[in-house]
Amino acid sequence: MANASDLRDWQQEARERYHSRNGGESGNFLVVATPGAGKTTFALTIAKDLIERGVITNIVVVVPTKHLRRQWAEAGARKGVKLDHVFVNKNGAVAGDFDGVVVTYQAIASAPLLWQRLSAVKHTLVIFDEIHHAGDGEGLVWGEALKDSFEYATRRLLLSGTPFRTDGKAIPFVKYDEERRAAPSYNYDYGMALADGGVVRPAVFPAMDGESKWRRAGQMSVISVDLSEADKDEVPPALKAALDPNGEWIPSVLMEAHSALLRMRIDSPDAGGLVIASDQFAANAYAKILERIVRAPIPVAISDEPNASDVIKDFARGTAPWIIAVQMIAEGVDIPRLGVGVYASRVRTRMFFTQVVGRFVRLRGEDDPTTARLFIPSIDVLIAYAQDIEKTVDAVLADQEKKVREGQDTHGAGDGIFPAYETVGSSTATHHATIANGSKFTTEELDRAQTMLDQFGATPMGVTAEWAAGFLSSAGKFHGDMVVPEQRATEKEEETLGDQKTALRKLIHRKVARLALITNRPYAHINNELNENLNNNVKTATLDQLKKRLAVLDDAIKEEQKK
């Protein structure tokens, strides 16, 4: 049986819940966990548990794309689970030296009777990766096939990286509440992962504006509108015009995104960028634009092409700056070095947007200083999604500060069918706003913040212009502790001394950065002054010494705010 120490806390908790419920209602167990949290590891652990307990003798993993077949097989091999990822339906049976097989939803839909037989002749666990695909448009056919194929399976484990719902036909094996929303057996969302630490990183969203032009079929007059001012009916043609590779908007956004990637690669030399395109034609055109900017070949991954898995694998292991992929490959792709993205898709659903964000927020260790950047068109619906994510980040950071203080007691919309129109062109993109910490910051506000940071000299990793702008906007209104949004109730657990000191050091780090902004002094100078006055170093200080350092910082900040 898998060692509990190898699992994250949420994985172990979900594992215990799974076994306490004997696989859930009617053998169905739905886990909704944020991208990057480790759903694959959790599912393979459950599979090994069930094999060792004699509950199952066969595994079928169903995935949305061909690339994920290899990814699951490789993950299984690391866990000692042998999965056949090259199986084809015409084989009729899985070789006896495999524990199971990985197939696509499409393969299941093309031969449901075959899979009904293969899952019924042995005690089978079926793992549905990204099960929400079974409720998407064409995927409704997949849903019927899944029901026919796996109704007689012993257990079914359903995985999704996105809270989802369907207003149409229900997805097989998913339980729904009274409001037709999927009811997970276990939920681990982005906010929970951010609060746990070591799982996901924060992200900011530069929203790029620009003028789009088009004309409706059979008309001579040209319609022109800025993306940020487009109404509901204007968004589809405006977005299509902006994303047209023959216009000026998308090339200028790619140029801006590459500049951001170059800055990121100063601290993280292998940081990479990903462009999510609407289709393969746009993807190939964007690659040519980026090749002129980067002066190097740009790999393109098209899900339907046989070499897509190798393209993604080579990029993930290498140091190339950019990769371009169509939207079908947006989820389930594990490339931890991604730090900059361009949202060049016409899809405007919350679920898809969240899945794209998930490609960039996977943390590369606790010392990862990267704040992900996803460039988005400045249309209202995408800005709203971005703000919701950033509000979660802000609330988590506030809650962390509250917990540290209390623990240490230091002192008291989906796309419809596009109307017929002809794209005329688009202007160069302009920066409309950047969404960070749940707020929008203009170009002027960010320039002001960056100027101040530049005056300080060396600034600590993780202190960005967006962070500085957020502080500057509230500097005159900040008194005492941060205002903490209401959080869900959690049981207070005993912390180790190491955990207590780590939490204090993180809070001290933020306080030194805050004092540096107020006083226009370099971060390093303030830190050195504290070391000299307190006669200790933050890395080797005792718990009481760290408390004292925090108290000194708070007193200094309060004094500066009075001036």
PDB file of C-alpha atoms in Angstrom, residues 107-291:
ATOM      1  CA  ALA A 107     -11.957   5.451 -28.446  1.00  0.00           C
ATOM      2  CA  ILE A 108     -14.613   4.455 -25.899  1.00  0.00           C
ATOM      3  CA  ALA A 109     -17.362   6.124 -27.935  1.00  0.00           C
ATOM      4  CA  SER A 110     -16.345   4.221 -31.066  1.00  0.00           C
ATOM      5  CA  ALA A 111     -16.600   0.764 -29.421  1.00  0.00           C
ATOM      6  CA  PRO A 112     -18.776   0.796 -26.280  1.00  0.00           C
ATOM      7  CA  LEU A 113     -19.609  -2.920 -26.451  1.00  0.00           C
ATOM      8  CA  LEU A 114     -15.913  -3.816 -26.476  1.00  0.00           C
ATOM      9  CA  TRP A 115     -15.296  -1.770 -23.343  1.00  0.00           C
ATOM     10  CA  GLN A 116     -18.399  -3.109 -21.674  1.00  0.00           C
ATOM     11  CA  ARG A 117     -16.934  -6.594 -22.086  1.00  0.00           C
ATOM     12  CA  LEU A 118     -13.391  -5.612 -21.034  1.00  0.00           C
ATOM     13  CA  SER A 119     -14.619  -3.904 -17.858  1.00  0.00           C
ATOM     14  CA  ALA A 120     -17.064  -6.685 -16.935  1.00  0.00           C
ATOM     15  CA  VAL A 121     -14.891  -9.793 -17.302  1.00  0.00           C
ATOM     16  CA  LYS A 122     -12.570  -8.582 -14.529  1.00  0.00           C
ATOM     17  CA  HIS A 123     -13.092  -6.550 -11.362  1.00  0.00           C
ATOM     18  CA  THR A 124     -12.358  -3.142 -12.887  1.00  0.00           C
ATOM     19  CA  LEU A 125     -11.616   0.338 -11.591  1.00  0.00           C
ATOM     20  CA  VAL A 126     -12.420   2.973 -14.212  1.00  0.00           C
ATOM     21  CA  ILE A 127     -10.680   6.348 -13.772  1.00  0.00           C
ATOM     22  CA  PHE A 128     -12.269   9.183 -15.756  1.00  0.00           C
ATOM     23  CA  ASP A 129      -9.729  11.995 -16.166  1.00  0.00           C
ATOM     24  CA  GLU A 130     -11.360  15.427 -16.687  1.00  0.00           C
ATOM     25  CA  ILE A 131     -14.833  13.876 -16.610  1.00  0.00           C
ATOM     26  CA  HIS A 132     -16.490  17.212 -17.426  1.00  0.00           C
ATOM     27  CA  HIS A 133     -15.586  16.543 -21.081  1.00  0.00           C
ATOM     28  CA  ALA A 134     -18.385  14.010 -21.182  1.00  0.00           C
ATOM     29  CA  GLY A 135     -20.843  16.909 -20.919  1.00  0.00           C
ATOM     30  CA  ASP A 136     -19.373  19.169 -23.604  1.00  0.00           C
ATOM     31  CA  GLY A 137     -21.311  19.653 -26.845  1.00  0.00           C
ATOM     32  CA  GLU A 138     -20.137  16.796 -29.021  1.00  0.00           C
ATOM     33  CA  GLY A 139     -19.049  15.053 -25.831  1.00  0.00           C
ATOM     34  CA  LEU A 140     -22.661  14.280 -24.994  1.00  0.00           C
ATOM     35  CA  VAL A 141     -22.199  11.310 -27.314  1.00  0.00           C
ATOM     36  CA  TRP A 142     -19.256  10.334 -25.158  1.00  0.00           C
ATOM     37  CA  GLY A 143     -21.504  10.443 -22.102  1.00  0.00           C
ATOM     38  CA  GLU A 144     -23.894   7.869 -23.538  1.00  0.00           C
ATOM     39  CA  ALA A 145     -20.955   5.664 -24.513  1.00  0.00           C
ATOM     40  CA  LEU A 146     -19.475   5.878 -21.010  1.00  0.00           C
ATOM     41  CA  LYS A 147     -22.721   4.747 -19.454  1.00  0.00           C
ATOM     42  CA  ASP A 148     -23.003   1.799 -21.823  1.00  0.00           C
ATOM     43  CA  SER A 149     -19.340   0.848 -21.471  1.00  0.00           C
ATOM     44  CA  PHE A 150     -18.800   1.041 -17.722  1.00  0.00           C
ATOM     45  CA  GLU A 151     -22.157   0.517 -16.068  1.00  0.00           C
ATOM     46  CA  TYR A 152     -20.981  -2.858 -14.781  1.00  0.00           C
ATOM     47  CA  ALA A 153     -17.495  -1.804 -13.649  1.00  0.00           C
ATOM     48  CA  THR A 154     -16.641  -2.527  -9.994  1.00  0.00           C
ATOM     49  CA  ARG A 155     -15.562   1.041  -9.130  1.00  0.00           C
ATOM     50  CA  ARG A 156     -15.527   4.401 -10.923  1.00  0.00           C
ATOM     51  CA  LEU A 157     -13.250   7.272  -9.881  1.00  0.00           C
ATOM     52  CA  LEU A 158     -14.106  10.601 -11.522  1.00  0.00           C
ATOM     53  CA  LEU A 159     -11.552  13.435 -11.715  1.00  0.00           C
ATOM     54  CA  SER A 160     -11.918  17.071 -12.742  1.00  0.00           C
ATOM     55  CA  GLY A 161      -9.742  20.166 -12.420  1.00  0.00           C
ATOM     56  CA  THR A 162     -12.704  22.531 -12.677  1.00  0.00           C
ATOM     57  CA  PRO A 163     -15.931  22.958 -10.738  1.00  0.00           C
ATOM     58  CA  PHE A 164     -18.444  22.321 -13.487  1.00  0.00           C
ATOM     59  CA  ARG A 165     -22.113  22.097 -14.239  1.00  0.00           C
ATOM     60  CA  THR A 166     -24.193  21.191 -17.236  1.00  0.00           C
ATOM     61  CA  ASP A 167     -27.550  22.661 -18.190  1.00  0.00           C
ATOM     62  CA  GLY A 168     -28.201  19.877 -20.655  1.00  0.00           C
ATOM     63  CA  LYS A 169     -27.937  16.156 -20.352  1.00  0.00           C
ATOM     64  CA  ALA A 170     -26.401  14.863 -17.146  1.00  0.00           C
ATOM     65  CA  ILE A 171     -22.947  13.273 -17.226  1.00  0.00           C
ATOM     66  CA  PRO A 172     -23.083   9.584 -16.323  1.00  0.00           C
ATOM     67  CA  PHE A 173     -21.985   8.613 -12.800  1.00  0.00           C
ATOM     68  CA  VAL A 174     -21.962  12.267 -11.604  1.00  0.00           C
ATOM     69  CA  LYS A 175     -24.264  13.258  -8.745  1.00  0.00           C
ATOM     70  CA  TYR A 176     -25.956  16.663  -8.977  1.00  0.00           C
ATOM     71  CA  ASP A 177     -27.433  19.015  -6.386  1.00  0.00           C
ATOM     72  CA  GLU A 178     -30.800  20.780  -6.637  1.00  0.00           C
ATOM     73  CA  GLU A 179     -29.267  23.573  -8.745  1.00  0.00           C
ATOM     74  CA  ARG A 180     -27.910  21.102 -11.321  1.00  0.00           C
ATOM     75  CA  ARG A 181     -24.326  21.548 -10.161  1.00  0.00           C
ATOM     76  CA  ALA A 182     -21.981  18.598  -9.853  1.00  0.00           C
ATOM     77  CA  ALA A 183     -21.656  17.512  -6.214  1.00  0.00           C
ATOM     78  CA  PRO A 184     -18.065  16.322  -5.610  1.00  0.00           C
ATOM     79  CA  SER A 185     -17.255  13.639  -3.072  1.00  0.00           C
ATOM     80  CA  TYR A 186     -14.093  15.637  -2.331  1.00  0.00           C
ATOM     81  CA  ASN A 187     -13.178  19.209  -3.338  1.00  0.00           C
ATOM     82  CA  TYR A 188      -9.751  20.872  -3.271  1.00  0.00           C
ATOM     83  CA  ASP A 189      -9.928  24.293  -4.910  1.00  0.00           C
ATOM     84  CA  TYR A 190      -7.320  26.886  -5.911  1.00  0.00           C
ATOM     85  CA  GLY A 191      -7.722  28.889  -2.702  1.00  0.00           C
ATOM     86  CA  MET A 192      -7.186  25.797  -0.544  1.00  0.00           C
ATOM     87  CA  ALA A 193      -4.079  24.863  -2.560  1.00  0.00           C
ATOM     88  CA  LEU A 194      -2.667  28.382  -2.297  1.00  0.00           C
ATOM     89  CA  ALA A 195      -3.233  28.398   1.458  1.00  0.00           C
ATOM     90  CA  ASP A 196      -1.485  25.036   1.840  1.00  0.00           C
ATOM     91  CA  GLY A 197       1.607  26.314   0.042  1.00  0.00           C
ATOM     92  CA  GLY A 198       3.974  24.343  -2.162  1.00  0.00           C
ATOM     93  CA  VAL A 199       1.250  23.568  -4.713  1.00  0.00           C
ATOM     94  CA  VAL A 200       0.332  26.640  -6.765  1.00  0.00           C
ATOM     95  CA  ARG A 201       1.722  30.124  -7.394  1.00  0.00           C
ATOM     96  CA  PRO A 202      -0.179  33.415  -7.737  1.00  0.00           C
ATOM     97  CA  ALA A 203      -0.920  34.882 -11.170  1.00  0.00           C
ATOM     98  CA  VAL A 204      -1.552  38.325 -12.645  1.00  0.00           C
ATOM     99  CA  PHE A 205      -3.487  39.101 -15.816  1.00  0.00           C
ATOM    100  CA  PRO A 206      -2.420  41.956 -18.119  1.00  0.00           C
ATOM    101  CA  ALA A 207      -5.601  42.810 -20.036  1.00  0.00           C
ATOM    102  CA  MET A 208      -4.759  44.133 -23.491  1.00  0.00           C
ATOM    103  CA  ASP A 209      -7.066  46.570 -25.259  1.00  0.00           C
ATOM    104  CA  GLY A 210      -7.173  47.544 -28.921  1.00  0.00           C
ATOM    105  CA  GLU A 211      -9.450  48.491 -31.796  1.00  0.00           C
ATOM    106  CA  SER A 212     -11.144  45.753 -33.821  1.00  0.00           C
ATOM    107  CA  LYS A 213     -12.744  46.234 -37.232  1.00  0.00           C
ATOM    108  CA  TRP A 214     -15.142  44.050 -39.195  1.00  0.00           C
ATOM    109  CA  ARG A 215     -18.093  44.230 -41.551  1.00  0.00           C
ATOM    110  CA  ARG A 216     -21.166  42.067 -41.665  1.00  0.00           C
ATOM    111  CA  ALA A 217     -21.805  39.891 -44.704  1.00  0.00           C
ATOM    112  CA  GLY A 218     -23.392  41.812 -47.569  1.00  0.00           C
ATOM    113  CA  GLN A 219     -22.637  45.231 -46.032  1.00  0.00           C
ATOM    114  CA  MET A 220     -20.021  47.805 -47.013  1.00  0.00           C
ATOM    115  CA  SER A 221     -19.847  49.773 -43.773  1.00  0.00           C
ATOM    116  CA  VAL A 222     -17.089  48.876 -41.316  1.00  0.00           C
ATOM    117  CA  ILE A 223     -17.840  48.438 -37.619  1.00  0.00           C
ATOM    118  CA  SER A 224     -15.079  49.523 -35.242  1.00  0.00           C
ATOM    119  CA  VAL A 225     -14.945  49.043 -31.463  1.00  0.00           C
ATOM    120  CA  ASP A 226     -12.371  48.816 -28.682  1.00  0.00           C
ATOM    121  CA  LEU A 227     -12.266  45.403 -26.983  1.00  0.00           C
ATOM    122  CA  SER A 228     -12.826  46.977 -23.573  1.00  0.00           C
ATOM    123  CA  GLU A 229     -16.000  48.679 -24.811  1.00  0.00           C
ATOM    124  CA  ALA A 230     -17.509  45.815 -26.817  1.00  0.00           C
ATOM    125  CA  ASP A 231     -21.005  44.791 -25.755  1.00  0.00           C
ATOM    126  CA  LYS A 232     -22.252  41.210 -25.623  1.00  0.00           C
ATOM    127  CA  ASP A 233     -23.142  41.063 -29.332  1.00  0.00           C
ATOM    128  CA  GLU A 234     -19.936  42.796 -30.434  1.00  0.00           C
ATOM    129  CA  VAL A 235     -17.519  40.594 -28.459  1.00  0.00           C
ATOM    130  CA  PRO A 236     -17.440  37.586 -30.856  1.00  0.00           C
ATOM    131  CA  PRO A 237     -16.527  39.534 -34.033  1.00  0.00           C
ATOM    132  CA  ALA A 238     -14.288  41.943 -32.106  1.00  0.00           C
ATOM    133  CA  LEU A 239     -12.394  39.076 -30.512  1.00  0.00           C
ATOM    134  CA  LYS A 240     -12.051  37.251 -33.825  1.00  0.00           C
ATOM    135  CA  ALA A 241     -10.637  40.383 -35.466  1.00  0.00           C
ATOM    136  CA  ALA A 242      -8.163  40.937 -32.616  1.00  0.00           C
ATOM    137  CA  LEU A 243      -6.938  37.333 -32.805  1.00  0.00           C
ATOM    138  CA  ASP A 244      -6.552  37.424 -36.586  1.00  0.00           C
ATOM    139  CA  PRO A 245      -2.819  36.905 -37.278  1.00  0.00           C
ATOM    140  CA  ASN A 246      -3.065  39.316 -40.228  1.00  0.00           C
ATOM    141  CA  GLY A 247      -4.010  42.198 -37.924  1.00  0.00           C
ATOM    142  CA  GLU A 248      -1.815  44.239 -35.595  1.00  0.00           C
ATOM    143  CA  TRP A 249      -3.281  43.263 -32.204  1.00  0.00           C
ATOM    144  CA  ILE A 250      -2.027  39.702 -31.714  1.00  0.00           C
ATOM    145  CA  PRO A 251       1.528  40.377 -33.016  1.00  0.00           C
ATOM    146  CA  SER A 252       1.884  43.269 -30.556  1.00  0.00           C
ATOM    147  CA  VAL A 253       0.587  41.143 -27.673  1.00  0.00           C
ATOM    148  CA  LEU A 254       3.055  38.383 -28.542  1.00  0.00           C
ATOM    149  CA  MET A 255       5.839  40.977 -28.545  1.00  0.00           C
ATOM    150  CA  GLU A 256       4.775  42.240 -25.119  1.00  0.00           C
ATOM    151  CA  ALA A 257       4.472  38.707 -23.738  1.00  0.00           C
ATOM    152  CA  HIS A 258       7.945  37.801 -25.001  1.00  0.00           C
ATOM    153  CA  SER A 259       9.377  40.859 -23.253  1.00  0.00           C
ATOM    154  CA  ALA A 260       7.729  39.671 -20.031  1.00  0.00           C
ATOM    155  CA  LEU A 261       9.196  36.197 -20.546  1.00  0.00           C
ATOM    156  CA  LEU A 262      12.702  37.603 -21.048  1.00  0.00           C
ATOM    157  CA  ARG A 263      12.396  39.478 -17.736  1.00  0.00           C
ATOM    158  CA  MET A 264      11.217  36.291 -16.019  1.00  0.00           C
ATOM    159  CA  ARG A 265      14.110  34.294 -17.459  1.00  0.00           C
ATOM    160  CA  ILE A 266      16.582  36.538 -15.627  1.00  0.00           C
ATOM    161  CA  ASP A 267      15.606  34.815 -12.360  1.00  0.00           C
ATOM    162  CA  SER A 268      14.346  31.563 -13.918  1.00  0.00           C
ATOM    163  CA  PRO A 269      16.490  30.890 -17.031  1.00  0.00           C
ATOM    164  CA  ASP A 270      14.326  28.036 -18.298  1.00  0.00           C
ATOM    165  CA  ALA A 271      10.954  29.777 -17.827  1.00  0.00           C
ATOM    166  CA  GLY A 272       8.671  29.124 -20.776  1.00  0.00           C
ATOM    167  CA  GLY A 273       5.652  30.640 -22.467  1.00  0.00           C
ATOM    168  CA  LEU A 274       2.489  29.086 -23.911  1.00  0.00           C
ATOM    169  CA  VAL A 275       0.079  30.549 -26.454  1.00  0.00           C
ATOM    170  CA  ILE A 276      -3.401  29.001 -26.445  1.00  0.00           C
ATOM    171  CA  ALA A 277      -4.781  29.296 -29.990  1.00  0.00           C
ATOM    172  CA  SER A 278      -8.314  28.678 -31.230  1.00  0.00           C
ATOM    173  CA  ASP A 279      -7.343  26.295 -34.046  1.00  0.00           C
ATOM    174  CA  GLN A 280      -4.348  24.812 -35.837  1.00  0.00           C
ATOM    175  CA  PHE A 281      -4.374  27.447 -38.573  1.00  0.00           C
ATOM    176  CA  ALA A 282      -4.064  30.266 -36.048  1.00  0.00           C
ATOM    177  CA  ALA A 283      -1.471  28.277 -34.079  1.00  0.00           C
ATOM    178  CA  ASN A 284       0.798  27.904 -37.109  1.00  0.00           C
ATOM    179  CA  ALA A 285       0.389  31.572 -38.011  1.00  0.00           C
ATOM    180  CA  TYR A 286       1.245  32.664 -34.451  1.00  0.00           C
ATOM    181  CA  ALA A 287       4.321  30.444 -34.575  1.00  0.00           C
ATOM    182  CA  LYS A 288       5.600  32.331 -37.632  1.00  0.00           C
ATOM    183  CA  ILE A 289       5.032  35.664 -35.858  1.00  0.00           C
ATOM    184  CA  LEU A 290       6.886  34.492 -32.749  1.00  0.00           C
ATOM    185  CA  GLU A 291       9.716  33.080 -34.856  1.00  0.00           C
TER     186      GLU A 291
END
